Structure formats: C-alpha cells, structure tokens
Amino acid sequence: EVFEGARGAGCRTLVLSYEGFPSLRPAEVEAMVRDLSTRAERVVGVVYCRHPLSFAPSEISQRARSGVTTAVFTSAPPLLPFKSYLPKFVSAFGLPNMVARDVDRRALADGNVIADVLGLLPVSPTLRRDAPAITPPSSISLSTEAVRIAERLATLGDEGQPMAQAFRPHLQRFLMDIEGAPIRLSDEEKAFLLAESEPHLAYLSE
C-alpha cells in the first residue's frame, strides 16, 4: 500500500525510517533490500552514528520514559553496538550504497539532523528551510530530576513490578514538564561507556 500510494502521488523518492531496523535479522534485511530493488532504480541505506557519550544521556532519558532501568553499569549499557548490527546492512545494501553520517552539530548541515537528512534528498528549498524548526517532543531529553522521579515511579507497580505501560502515554508530558539540570555522566560512567564502545568505534573507522 505504501508503494502504491507513493506511485499514485508521483513520488520519485521514498524514505523509510524505522527505529526497529537494527533489530531485523540479516535474512530479513536481505529480503527487504531485494524487494525494494524491484521497485526502485536505486536503494540506499543511510545511517546516523552518534558518539557514545552523546547518545547515553538520550538513551537514559528514553529508558526513563519507558519505565525501565536507567543504570549505566548493566549488561545492556546505553550505547550503540555498531559492530553488531551495521554489517548486515552493509552486506545487504553494498558498501557503495551506504551513507554514514556523524551526529555531531559541527558535521551536520546547519548543525541539525533534520536539515542534514533533507540535504540528502531532492526536496524543495522551502521544506529544507522550514522543516528543521519542527522538533518532535519525544526527541527532547528529560531533566536529571525527571529521570529520578521516573525511576521512583517505575518501582511503584504491584509487588515492585515496573510500571512500564503506565508511562505510555499519560505520564510522558508530566515527565517532560519537570525542569532541572541536563543529564550528566560521571567520569566513571564515561570511562565505562568508552571502553564498552571501543570495538564499535573501531569498526566505524575502518
């Protein structure tokens, strides 16, 4: 239906964006790219890679919103395992059809991710100029105080069970309205995350 609608609207470039793409199995990625290749002249994979010390506060905020642990020192620390999931996309798309971008304001077009994405697409100058001003509320990190409150609320379910579902959606706005200091990592947390990320950062530099 998506492709039929795009074709009917005279669409020449279709963008598919989904947070769940990294969770796909290699065979599923291969099948997706094969299917897309039968419908388009060229299929390109675009990956935005964020430095672990920049990503961690954002991930901690997202976990707090979901009512799950925000602890850094866990078996699943808040980092992006590039080496674990990028190879399947490189294999499916082919390296010449992969575009990797650094999520760093100094490297992005106009210092904005949305503007940078639009810069890769054949869109009108008006859209490219106006769209970056739209920042989805879900992309704004919670304050340190909001995270602490979320952590406490998450323990108030029956028999100490996390209230994950209760955080979606009616507590979201409550948490976002709590003002306070930005999330900051301790020196120990930074050192831990950098050590855990080392093989993944090395993969990106290859």
PDB file of C-alpha atoms in Angstrom:
ATOM      1  CA  GLU A   1       0.000   0.000   0.000  1.00  0.00           C
ATOM      2  CA  VAL A   2       2.851   2.374   0.779  1.00  0.00           C
ATOM      3  CA  PHE A   3       4.418   1.854  -2.624  1.00  0.00           C
ATOM      4  CA  GLU A   4       1.108   2.105  -4.458  1.00  0.00           C
ATOM      5  CA  GLY A   5       0.300   5.340  -2.661  1.00  0.00           C
ATOM      6  CA  ALA A   6       3.733   6.758  -3.427  1.00  0.00           C
ATOM      7  CA  ARG A   7       3.448   5.773  -7.074  1.00  0.00           C
ATOM      8  CA  GLY A   8      -0.034   7.293  -7.311  1.00  0.00           C
ATOM      9  CA  ALA A   9       1.226  10.563  -5.843  1.00  0.00           C
ATOM     10  CA  GLY A  10       4.036  10.761  -8.374  1.00  0.00           C
ATOM     11  CA  CYS A  11       6.648  10.240  -5.691  1.00  0.00           C
ATOM     12  CA  ARG A  12      10.187   9.897  -7.049  1.00  0.00           C
ATOM     13  CA  THR A  13      11.989   9.404  -3.727  1.00  0.00           C
ATOM     14  CA  LEU A  14      10.598   7.333  -0.864  1.00  0.00           C
ATOM     15  CA  VAL A  15      12.160   7.440   2.606  1.00  0.00           C
ATOM     16  CA  LEU A  16      11.591   4.586   5.043  1.00  0.00           C
ATOM     17  CA  SER A  17      12.631   5.344   8.631  1.00  0.00           C
ATOM     18  CA  TYR A  18      12.089   2.915  11.498  1.00  0.00           C
ATOM     19  CA  GLU A  19      13.763   2.534  14.895  1.00  0.00           C
ATOM     20  CA  GLY A  20      13.304  -1.217  14.632  1.00  0.00           C
ATOM     21  CA  PHE A  21      15.510  -1.663  11.550  1.00  0.00           C
ATOM     22  CA  PRO A  22      18.601  -2.573  13.652  1.00  0.00           C
ATOM     23  CA  SER A  23      16.605  -5.397  15.278  1.00  0.00           C
ATOM     24  CA  LEU A  24      15.916  -7.113  11.958  1.00  0.00           C
ATOM     25  CA  ARG A  25      17.710 -10.393  11.300  1.00  0.00           C
ATOM     26  CA  PRO A  26      20.239 -10.469   8.416  1.00  0.00           C
ATOM     27  CA  ALA A  27      17.887 -12.548   6.270  1.00  0.00           C
ATOM     28  CA  GLU A  28      15.097 -10.026   6.838  1.00  0.00           C
ATOM     29  CA  VAL A  29      17.342  -7.134   5.805  1.00  0.00           C
ATOM     30  CA  GLU A  30      18.410  -9.019   2.677  1.00  0.00           C
ATOM     31  CA  ALA A  31      14.762  -9.741   1.799  1.00  0.00           C
ATOM     32  CA  MET A  32      13.776  -6.117   2.356  1.00  0.00           C
ATOM     33  CA  VAL A  33      16.539  -4.779   0.121  1.00  0.00           C
ATOM     34  CA  ARG A  34      15.725  -7.323  -2.607  1.00  0.00           C
ATOM     35  CA  ASP A  35      12.075  -6.278  -2.545  1.00  0.00           C
ATOM     36  CA  LEU A  36      12.921  -2.577  -2.611  1.00  0.00           C
ATOM     37  CA  SER A  37      15.313  -3.155  -5.503  1.00  0.00           C
ATOM     38  CA  THR A  38      12.445  -4.447  -7.652  1.00  0.00           C
ATOM     39  CA  ARG A  39      10.563  -1.190  -7.090  1.00  0.00           C
ATOM     40  CA  ALA A  40      13.265   1.459  -7.313  1.00  0.00           C
ATOM     41  CA  GLU A  41      16.183   2.376  -9.575  1.00  0.00           C
ATOM     42  CA  ARG A  42      18.467   2.679  -6.557  1.00  0.00           C
ATOM     43  CA  VAL A  43      18.157   1.707  -2.909  1.00  0.00           C
ATOM     44  CA  VAL A  44      20.410   3.486  -0.402  1.00  0.00           C
ATOM     45  CA  GLY A  45      20.916   2.896   3.293  1.00  0.00           C
ATOM     46  CA  VAL A  46      21.584   5.985   5.422  1.00  0.00           C
ATOM     47  CA  VAL A  47      22.968   5.561   8.926  1.00  0.00           C
ATOM     48  CA  TYR A  48      23.376   8.321  11.508  1.00  0.00           C
ATOM     49  CA  CYS A  49      26.018   7.366  14.060  1.00  0.00           C
ATOM     50  CA  ARG A  50      26.104   9.105  17.419  1.00  0.00           C
ATOM     51  CA  HIS A  51      29.106   9.192  19.746  1.00  0.00           C
ATOM     52  CA  PRO A  52      28.515   7.057  22.865  1.00  0.00           C
ATOM     53  CA  LEU A  53      28.943   9.954  25.306  1.00  0.00           C
ATOM     54  CA  SER A  54      26.362  11.932  23.352  1.00  0.00           C
ATOM     55  CA  PHE A  55      23.985   9.013  22.887  1.00  0.00           C
ATOM     56  CA  ALA A  56      23.986   7.763  26.503  1.00  0.00           C
ATOM     57  CA  PRO A  57      22.082  10.699  28.095  1.00  0.00           C
ATOM     58  CA  SER A  58      19.472  10.499  25.341  1.00  0.00           C
ATOM     59  CA  GLU A  59      19.082   6.746  25.823  1.00  0.00           C
ATOM     60  CA  ILE A  60      18.873   7.152  29.607  1.00  0.00           C
ATOM     61  CA  SER A  61      16.079   9.666  29.063  1.00  0.00           C
ATOM     62  CA  GLN A  62      14.241   7.310  26.705  1.00  0.00           C
ATOM     63  CA  ARG A  63      14.548   4.423  29.142  1.00  0.00           C
ATOM     64  CA  ALA A  64      13.182   6.601  31.938  1.00  0.00           C
ATOM     65  CA  ARG A  65      10.170   7.445  29.766  1.00  0.00           C
ATOM     66  CA  SER A  66       9.552   3.728  29.268  1.00  0.00           C
ATOM     67  CA  GLY A  67       9.768   2.857  32.947  1.00  0.00           C
ATOM     68  CA  VAL A  68      12.831   0.626  32.671  1.00  0.00           C
ATOM     69  CA  THR A  69      16.236   0.810  34.353  1.00  0.00           C
ATOM     70  CA  THR A  70      18.397   3.814  33.553  1.00  0.00           C
ATOM     71  CA  ALA A  71      21.527   2.371  35.153  1.00  0.00           C
ATOM     72  CA  VAL A  72      24.706   2.711  33.093  1.00  0.00           C
ATOM     73  CA  PHE A  73      26.564  -0.216  34.664  1.00  0.00           C
ATOM     74  CA  THR A  74      24.390  -3.047  33.355  1.00  0.00           C
ATOM     75  CA  SER A  75      24.631  -5.962  30.947  1.00  0.00           C
ATOM     76  CA  ALA A  76      22.934  -3.670  28.418  1.00  0.00           C
ATOM     77  CA  PRO A  77      24.641  -0.269  28.865  1.00  0.00           C
ATOM     78  CA  PRO A  78      23.197   2.732  26.996  1.00  0.00           C
ATOM     79  CA  LEU A  79      25.346   2.591  23.880  1.00  0.00           C
ATOM     80  CA  LEU A  80      25.006   1.808  20.186  1.00  0.00           C
ATOM     81  CA  PRO A  81      26.578  -1.542  19.185  1.00  0.00           C
ATOM     82  CA  PHE A  82      27.502  -0.513  15.640  1.00  0.00           C
ATOM     83  CA  LYS A  83      29.690  -3.558  15.059  1.00  0.00           C
ATOM     84  CA  SER A  84      26.800  -5.856  15.959  1.00  0.00           C
ATOM     85  CA  TYR A  85      24.162  -4.546  13.570  1.00  0.00           C
ATOM     86  CA  LEU A  86      25.749  -2.490  10.785  1.00  0.00           C
ATOM     87  CA  PRO A  87      27.461  -5.395   8.939  1.00  0.00           C
ATOM     88  CA  LYS A  88      24.117  -6.906   7.922  1.00  0.00           C
ATOM     89  CA  PHE A  89      23.116  -3.617   6.276  1.00  0.00           C
ATOM     90  CA  VAL A  90      26.465  -3.215   4.532  1.00  0.00           C
ATOM     91  CA  SER A  91      26.097  -6.769   3.246  1.00  0.00           C
ATOM     92  CA  ALA A  92      22.538  -6.229   2.008  1.00  0.00           C
ATOM     93  CA  PHE A  93      22.874  -2.720   0.507  1.00  0.00           C
ATOM     94  CA  GLY A  94      26.503  -2.980  -0.587  1.00  0.00           C
ATOM     95  CA  LEU A  95      29.092  -0.513   0.696  1.00  0.00           C
ATOM     96  CA  PRO A  96      28.728   1.877  -2.321  1.00  0.00           C
ATOM     97  CA  ASN A  97      25.045   2.244  -1.416  1.00  0.00           C
ATOM     98  CA  MET A  98      25.635   3.056   2.247  1.00  0.00           C
ATOM     99  CA  VAL A  99      25.838   6.600   3.607  1.00  0.00           C
ATOM    100  CA  ALA A 100      27.169   7.087   7.149  1.00  0.00           C
ATOM    101  CA  ARG A 101      26.723  10.418   8.876  1.00  0.00           C
ATOM    102  CA  ASP A 102      28.157  11.669  12.152  1.00  0.00           C
ATOM    103  CA  VAL A 103      25.535  13.023  14.568  1.00  0.00           C
ATOM    104  CA  ASP A 104      27.639  15.999  15.558  1.00  0.00           C
ATOM    105  CA  ARG A 105      26.394  19.560  15.167  1.00  0.00           C
ATOM    106  CA  ARG A 106      29.768  20.537  13.717  1.00  0.00           C
ATOM    107  CA  ALA A 107      29.435  17.913  10.973  1.00  0.00           C
ATOM    108  CA  LEU A 108      25.723  18.259  10.177  1.00  0.00           C
ATOM    109  CA  ALA A 109      24.167  20.619   7.662  1.00  0.00           C
ATOM    110  CA  ASP A 110      23.154  23.737   9.620  1.00  0.00           C
ATOM    111  CA  GLY A 111      24.016  21.767  12.767  1.00  0.00           C
ATOM    112  CA  ASN A 112      20.676  19.975  12.531  1.00  0.00           C
ATOM    113  CA  VAL A 113      19.896  16.306  11.836  1.00  0.00           C
ATOM    114  CA  ILE A 114      16.636  17.048  10.029  1.00  0.00           C
ATOM    115  CA  ALA A 115      18.323  19.610   7.784  1.00  0.00           C
ATOM    116  CA  ASP A 116      21.094  17.122   7.119  1.00  0.00           C
ATOM    117  CA  VAL A 117      18.635  14.386   6.098  1.00  0.00           C
ATOM    118  CA  LEU A 118      16.801  16.774   3.803  1.00  0.00           C
ATOM    119  CA  GLY A 119      20.120  17.770   2.275  1.00  0.00           C
ATOM    120  CA  LEU A 120      20.457  14.199   1.011  1.00  0.00           C
ATOM    121  CA  LEU A 121      17.050  14.336  -0.686  1.00  0.00           C
ATOM    122  CA  PRO A 122      15.678  16.180  -3.729  1.00  0.00           C
ATOM    123  CA  VAL A 123      13.256  18.332  -1.708  1.00  0.00           C
ATOM    124  CA  SER A 124      12.197  21.926  -2.198  1.00  0.00           C
ATOM    125  CA  PRO A 125      14.312  24.707  -0.661  1.00  0.00           C
ATOM    126  CA  THR A 126      11.273  25.828   1.351  1.00  0.00           C
ATOM    127  CA  LEU A 127      10.865  22.438   3.025  1.00  0.00           C
ATOM    128  CA  ARG A 128      14.595  22.207   3.635  1.00  0.00           C
ATOM    129  CA  ARG A 129      14.496  25.621   5.316  1.00  0.00           C
ATOM    130  CA  ASP A 130      11.358  25.192   7.445  1.00  0.00           C
ATOM    131  CA  ALA A 131      11.322  21.523   8.478  1.00  0.00           C
ATOM    132  CA  PRO A 132      14.314  21.661  10.886  1.00  0.00           C
ATOM    133  CA  ALA A 133      12.338  24.069  13.088  1.00  0.00           C
ATOM    134  CA  ILE A 134       9.984  21.192  13.928  1.00  0.00           C
ATOM    135  CA  THR A 135      11.435  19.208  16.833  1.00  0.00           C
ATOM    136  CA  PRO A 136       9.337  16.220  17.959  1.00  0.00           C
ATOM    137  CA  PRO A 137       8.737  16.356  21.758  1.00  0.00           C
ATOM    138  CA  SER A 138       9.935  12.759  22.054  1.00  0.00           C
ATOM    139  CA  SER A 139      13.397  13.840  20.888  1.00  0.00           C
ATOM    140  CA  ILE A 140      13.859  16.247  23.813  1.00  0.00           C
ATOM    141  CA  SER A 141      15.746  14.662  26.726  1.00  0.00           C
ATOM    142  CA  LEU A 142      14.314  14.674  30.219  1.00  0.00           C
ATOM    143  CA  SER A 143      15.993  16.584  33.030  1.00  0.00           C
ATOM    144  CA  THR A 144      18.009  14.770  35.692  1.00  0.00           C
ATOM    145  CA  GLU A 145      15.200  15.421  38.171  1.00  0.00           C
ATOM    146  CA  ALA A 146      12.610  13.942  35.789  1.00  0.00           C
ATOM    147  CA  VAL A 147      14.734  10.808  35.371  1.00  0.00           C
ATOM    148  CA  ARG A 148      14.981  10.364  39.137  1.00  0.00           C
ATOM    149  CA  ILE A 149      11.209  10.733  39.514  1.00  0.00           C
ATOM    150  CA  ALA A 150      10.637   8.284  36.658  1.00  0.00           C
ATOM    151  CA  GLU A 151      12.959   5.767  38.307  1.00  0.00           C
ATOM    152  CA  ARG A 152      10.969   6.024  41.522  1.00  0.00           C
ATOM    153  CA  LEU A 153       7.594   5.749  39.778  1.00  0.00           C
ATOM    154  CA  ALA A 154       8.805   2.668  37.943  1.00  0.00           C
ATOM    155  CA  THR A 155       9.120   0.811  41.263  1.00  0.00           C
ATOM    156  CA  LEU A 156       5.557   1.526  42.398  1.00  0.00           C
ATOM    157  CA  GLY A 157       3.796  -1.216  40.456  1.00  0.00           C
ATOM    158  CA  ASP A 158       2.274  -4.299  42.052  1.00  0.00           C
ATOM    159  CA  GLU A 159       4.877  -6.203  44.034  1.00  0.00           C
ATOM    160  CA  GLY A 160       7.590  -3.893  42.760  1.00  0.00           C
ATOM    161  CA  GLN A 161       6.939  -4.652  39.100  1.00  0.00           C
ATOM    162  CA  PRO A 162       7.879  -1.811  36.726  1.00  0.00           C
ATOM    163  CA  MET A 163       5.016   0.390  35.601  1.00  0.00           C
ATOM    164  CA  ALA A 164       6.323   0.473  32.045  1.00  0.00           C
ATOM    165  CA  GLN A 165       2.884   0.620  30.434  1.00  0.00           C
ATOM    166  CA  ALA A 166       1.781   3.399  32.748  1.00  0.00           C
ATOM    167  CA  PHE A 167       4.436   5.628  31.259  1.00  0.00           C
ATOM    168  CA  ARG A 168       2.774   5.407  27.867  1.00  0.00           C
ATOM    169  CA  PRO A 169       1.392   7.898  27.208  1.00  0.00           C
ATOM    170  CA  HIS A 170      -0.169   9.838  30.098  1.00  0.00           C
ATOM    171  CA  LEU A 171       2.984  10.282  32.226  1.00  0.00           C
ATOM    172  CA  GLN A 172       5.092  11.377  29.273  1.00  0.00           C
ATOM    173  CA  ARG A 173       4.022  15.001  29.391  1.00  0.00           C
ATOM    174  CA  PHE A 174       4.316  15.076  33.181  1.00  0.00           C
ATOM    175  CA  LEU A 175       7.960  13.988  32.967  1.00  0.00           C
ATOM    176  CA  MET A 176       8.750  16.378  30.118  1.00  0.00           C
ATOM    177  CA  ASP A 177       7.399  19.325  32.108  1.00  0.00           C
ATOM    178  CA  ILE A 178       9.785  18.758  35.008  1.00  0.00           C
ATOM    179  CA  GLU A 179      12.550  21.334  34.717  1.00  0.00           C
ATOM    180  CA  GLY A 180      16.035  20.798  36.031  1.00  0.00           C
ATOM    181  CA  ALA A 181      19.624  20.064  35.144  1.00  0.00           C
ATOM    182  CA  PRO A 182      20.550  18.144  31.985  1.00  0.00           C
ATOM    183  CA  ILE A 183      21.583  14.508  32.368  1.00  0.00           C
ATOM    184  CA  ARG A 184      25.314  14.315  33.042  1.00  0.00           C
ATOM    185  CA  LEU A 185      27.537  11.252  33.169  1.00  0.00           C
ATOM    186  CA  SER A 186      30.099  10.759  35.901  1.00  0.00           C
ATOM    187  CA  ASP A 187      33.765  10.302  34.960  1.00  0.00           C
ATOM    188  CA  GLU A 188      33.444   6.635  35.896  1.00  0.00           C
ATOM    189  CA  GLU A 189      30.387   6.193  33.671  1.00  0.00           C
ATOM    190  CA  LYS A 190      32.147   7.927  30.762  1.00  0.00           C
ATOM    191  CA  ALA A 191      35.197   5.695  31.084  1.00  0.00           C
ATOM    192  CA  PHE A 192      32.999   2.589  31.224  1.00  0.00           C
ATOM    193  CA  LEU A 193      30.975   3.557  28.141  1.00  0.00           C
ATOM    194  CA  LEU A 194      34.075   4.446  26.120  1.00  0.00           C
ATOM    195  CA  ALA A 195      35.672   1.116  26.989  1.00  0.00           C
ATOM    196  CA  GLU A 196      32.498  -0.781  26.050  1.00  0.00           C
ATOM    197  CA  SER A 197      32.198   1.195  22.804  1.00  0.00           C
ATOM    198  CA  GLU A 198      35.808   0.768  21.685  1.00  0.00           C
ATOM    199  CA  PRO A 199      35.237  -2.158  19.272  1.00  0.00           C
ATOM    200  CA  HIS A 200      32.198  -0.445  17.786  1.00  0.00           C
ATOM    201  CA  LEU A 201      34.005   2.859  17.228  1.00  0.00           C
ATOM    202  CA  ALA A 202      36.929   0.963  15.717  1.00  0.00           C
ATOM    203  CA  TYR A 203      34.532  -0.720  13.282  1.00  0.00           C
ATOM    204  CA  LEU A 204      33.214   2.656  12.137  1.00  0.00           C
ATOM    205  CA  SER A 205      36.710   3.966  11.496  1.00  0.00           C
ATOM    206  CA  GLU A 206      37.673   1.016   9.279  1.00  0.00           C
TER     207      GLU A 206
END
